[in-house]
Coordinates of C-alpha atoms in Angstrom, one line a residue:
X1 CA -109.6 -44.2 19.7
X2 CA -110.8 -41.6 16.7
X3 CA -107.1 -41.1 16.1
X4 CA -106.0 -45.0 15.6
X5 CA -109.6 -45.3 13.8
X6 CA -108.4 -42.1 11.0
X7 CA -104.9 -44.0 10.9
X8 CA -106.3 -47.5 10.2
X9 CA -108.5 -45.4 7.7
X10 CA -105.8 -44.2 5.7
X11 CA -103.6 -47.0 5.8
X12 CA -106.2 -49.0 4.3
X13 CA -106.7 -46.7 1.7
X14 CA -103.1 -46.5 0.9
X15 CA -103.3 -49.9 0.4
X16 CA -106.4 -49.7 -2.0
X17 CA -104.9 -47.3 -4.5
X18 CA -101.8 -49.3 -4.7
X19 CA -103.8 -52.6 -5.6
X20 CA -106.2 -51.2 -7.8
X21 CA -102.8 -49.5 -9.8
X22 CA -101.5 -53.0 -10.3
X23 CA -105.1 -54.5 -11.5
X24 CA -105.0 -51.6 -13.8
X25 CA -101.1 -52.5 -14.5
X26 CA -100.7 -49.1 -14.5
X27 CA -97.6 -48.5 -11.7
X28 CA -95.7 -45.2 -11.8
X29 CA -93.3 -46.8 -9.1
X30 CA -90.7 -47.7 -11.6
X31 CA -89.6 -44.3 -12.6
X32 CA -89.6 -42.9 -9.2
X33 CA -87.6 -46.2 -8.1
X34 CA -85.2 -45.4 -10.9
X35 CA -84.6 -41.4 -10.2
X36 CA -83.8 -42.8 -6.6
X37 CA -81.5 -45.2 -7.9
X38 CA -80.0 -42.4 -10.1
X39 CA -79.3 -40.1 -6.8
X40 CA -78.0 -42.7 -5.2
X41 CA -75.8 -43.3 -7.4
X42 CA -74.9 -39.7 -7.7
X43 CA -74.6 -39.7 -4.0
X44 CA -72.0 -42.8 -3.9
X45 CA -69.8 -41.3 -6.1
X46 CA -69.8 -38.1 -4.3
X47 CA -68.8 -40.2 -1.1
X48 CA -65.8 -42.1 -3.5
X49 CA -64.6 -39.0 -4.7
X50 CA -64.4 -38.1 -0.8
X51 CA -62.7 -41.2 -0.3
X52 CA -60.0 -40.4 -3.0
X53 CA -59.4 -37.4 -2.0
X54 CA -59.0 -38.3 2.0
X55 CA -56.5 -40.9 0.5
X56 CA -54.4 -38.0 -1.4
X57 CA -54.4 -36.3 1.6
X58 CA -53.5 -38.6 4.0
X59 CA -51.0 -41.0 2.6
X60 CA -49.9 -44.0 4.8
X61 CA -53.2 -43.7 6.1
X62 CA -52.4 -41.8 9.0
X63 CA -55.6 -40.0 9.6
X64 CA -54.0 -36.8 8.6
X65 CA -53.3 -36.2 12.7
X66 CA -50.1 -35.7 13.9
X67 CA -48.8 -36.5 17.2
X68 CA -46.5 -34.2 18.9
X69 CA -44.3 -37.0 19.2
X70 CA -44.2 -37.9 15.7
X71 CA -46.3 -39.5 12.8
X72 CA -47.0 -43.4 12.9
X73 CA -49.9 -45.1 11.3
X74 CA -52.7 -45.8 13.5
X75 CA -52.0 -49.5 13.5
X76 CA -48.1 -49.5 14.0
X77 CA -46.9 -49.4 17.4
X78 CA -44.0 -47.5 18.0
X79 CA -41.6 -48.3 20.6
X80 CA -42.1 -46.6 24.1
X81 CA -39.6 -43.6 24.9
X82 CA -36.9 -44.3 27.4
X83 CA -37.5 -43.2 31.0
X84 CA -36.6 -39.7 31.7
X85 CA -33.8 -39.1 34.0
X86 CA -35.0 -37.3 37.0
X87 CA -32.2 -35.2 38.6
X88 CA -32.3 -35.8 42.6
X89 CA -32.2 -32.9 45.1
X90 CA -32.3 -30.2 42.2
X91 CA -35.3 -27.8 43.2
X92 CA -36.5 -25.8 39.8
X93 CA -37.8 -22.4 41.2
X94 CA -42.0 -21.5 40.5
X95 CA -42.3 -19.4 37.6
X96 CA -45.7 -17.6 38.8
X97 CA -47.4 -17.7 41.9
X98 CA -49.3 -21.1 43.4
X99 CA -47.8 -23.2 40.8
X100 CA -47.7 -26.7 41.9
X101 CA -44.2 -27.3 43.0
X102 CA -42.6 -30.0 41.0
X103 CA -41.6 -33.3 42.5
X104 CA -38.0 -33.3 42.7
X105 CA -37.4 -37.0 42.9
X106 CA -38.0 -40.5 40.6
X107 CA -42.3 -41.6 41.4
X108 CA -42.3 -44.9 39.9
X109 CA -44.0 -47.3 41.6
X110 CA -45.7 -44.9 44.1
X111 CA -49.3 -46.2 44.7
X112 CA -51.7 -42.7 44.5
X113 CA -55.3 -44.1 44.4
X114 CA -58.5 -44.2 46.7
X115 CA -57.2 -46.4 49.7
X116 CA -53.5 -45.4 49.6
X117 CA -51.3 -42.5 48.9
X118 CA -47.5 -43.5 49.0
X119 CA -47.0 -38.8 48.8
X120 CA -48.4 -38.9 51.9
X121 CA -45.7 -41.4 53.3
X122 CA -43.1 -39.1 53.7
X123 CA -45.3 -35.5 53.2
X124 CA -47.8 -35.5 55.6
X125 CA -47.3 -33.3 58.7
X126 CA -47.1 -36.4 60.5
X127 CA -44.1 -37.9 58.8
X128 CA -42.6 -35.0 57.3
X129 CA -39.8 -34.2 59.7
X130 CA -39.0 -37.6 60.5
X131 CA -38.5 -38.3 56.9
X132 CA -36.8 -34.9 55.9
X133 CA -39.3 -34.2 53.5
X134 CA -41.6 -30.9 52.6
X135 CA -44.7 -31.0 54.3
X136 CA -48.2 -30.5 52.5
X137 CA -49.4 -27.1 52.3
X138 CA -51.6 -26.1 54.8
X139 CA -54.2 -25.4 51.6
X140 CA -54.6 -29.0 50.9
X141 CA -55.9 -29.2 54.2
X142 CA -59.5 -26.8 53.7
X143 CA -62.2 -28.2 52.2
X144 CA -64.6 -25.8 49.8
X145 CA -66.4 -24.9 52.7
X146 CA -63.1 -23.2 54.0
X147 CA -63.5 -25.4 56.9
X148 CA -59.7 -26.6 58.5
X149 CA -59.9 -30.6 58.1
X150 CA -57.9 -33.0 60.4
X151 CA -56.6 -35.3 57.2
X152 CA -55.8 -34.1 53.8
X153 CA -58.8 -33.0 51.8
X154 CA -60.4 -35.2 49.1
X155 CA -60.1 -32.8 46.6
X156 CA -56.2 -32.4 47.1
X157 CA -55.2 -36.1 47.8
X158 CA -54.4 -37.2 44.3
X159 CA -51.0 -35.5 44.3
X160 CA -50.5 -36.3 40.5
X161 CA -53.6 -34.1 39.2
X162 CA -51.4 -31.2 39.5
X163 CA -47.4 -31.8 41.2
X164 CA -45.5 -33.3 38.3
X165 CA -42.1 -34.9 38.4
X166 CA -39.5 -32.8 37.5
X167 CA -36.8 -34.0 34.2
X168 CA -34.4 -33.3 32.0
X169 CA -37.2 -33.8 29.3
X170 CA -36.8 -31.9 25.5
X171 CA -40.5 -30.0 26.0
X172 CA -42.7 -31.1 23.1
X173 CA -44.3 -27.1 22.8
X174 CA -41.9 -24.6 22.9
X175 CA -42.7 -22.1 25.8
X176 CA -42.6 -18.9 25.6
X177 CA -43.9 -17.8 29.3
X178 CA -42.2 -15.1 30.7
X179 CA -42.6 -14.4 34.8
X180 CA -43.8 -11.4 35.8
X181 CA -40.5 -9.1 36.2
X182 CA -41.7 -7.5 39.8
X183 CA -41.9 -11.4 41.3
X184 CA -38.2 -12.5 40.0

């Protein structure tokens, strides 16, 4: 209560020496209001001169980022890339240990979401030899408890966070990875 009492207090006080400045027609707000006006001013031409020089940098308007697929402006679509060839029953070797083996065969159209996994089709350890397929490692069967689960754990069922599909694809980064000689 003392507290919103003080702050009425001075608010009306405020308000006093502002109206008795007028009656006296004596106002020191207009300079002040100018300076302001000045530095704003100043300000906007320091964020033109920004502007400008964004512009020199960036012509086309690109945003001055470059994809590594190429540079198009922001609001031009570019057509898609064709579909990668994906070479059938050509098994690329690991290059270090518990890499995520890559999936030698075409995945389009393969449903891999909360209520089905189209992997686990053919993969499981349940269809696996009927189908002539690889069969899930026994790690995507433990939980992080290290407990041995009947069904494939949750963390491992969305095959696609980590097995990738294999392709005769130009790699956008050159690589430079070398195995480690006593594995090869």
């Amino acid at each position: 209560m003392k507290k919103l009492l003080i702050a009425l207090l001075s608010i009306s006080a405020i308000a006093a020496g502002i109206a008795q400045a007028d009656v006296e027609g004596v106002s020191n707000a207009k300079p002040d209001m100018d300076d302001a006006m000045l530095e704003q001013t100043d300000m906007e031409k320091a964020e033109n001169a920004g502007v400008e020089q964004a512009e020199l940098l960036n012509p086309g308007g690109i945003g001055g980022v470059e994809s590594l697929r190429g540079v198009s402006e922001l609001e031009a679509t570019r057509p898609a890339d064709s579909f990668k060839k994906y070479p059938r029953e050509q098994v690329i070797s690991s290059d270090y240990v518990y890499q995520p083996p890559l999936i030698p065969h075409n995945i389009r159209g393969y449903e891999v979401s909360l209520n089905a996994n189209k992997c686990l089709a053919c993969h499981s350890w349940k269809n696996a030899g009927e189908m002539g397929a690889t069969k899930v490692s026994v790690t995507h069967y433990v939980n992080r408890e290290d407990a041995v689960l009947a069904d494939v754990s949750p963390r491992r069922y969305f095959c696609l966070q980590c097995h990738v599909p294999q392709a005769n694809a130009k790699p956008l980064v050159e690589n430079e990875f070398k195995p480690v000689d006593s594995l090869q």
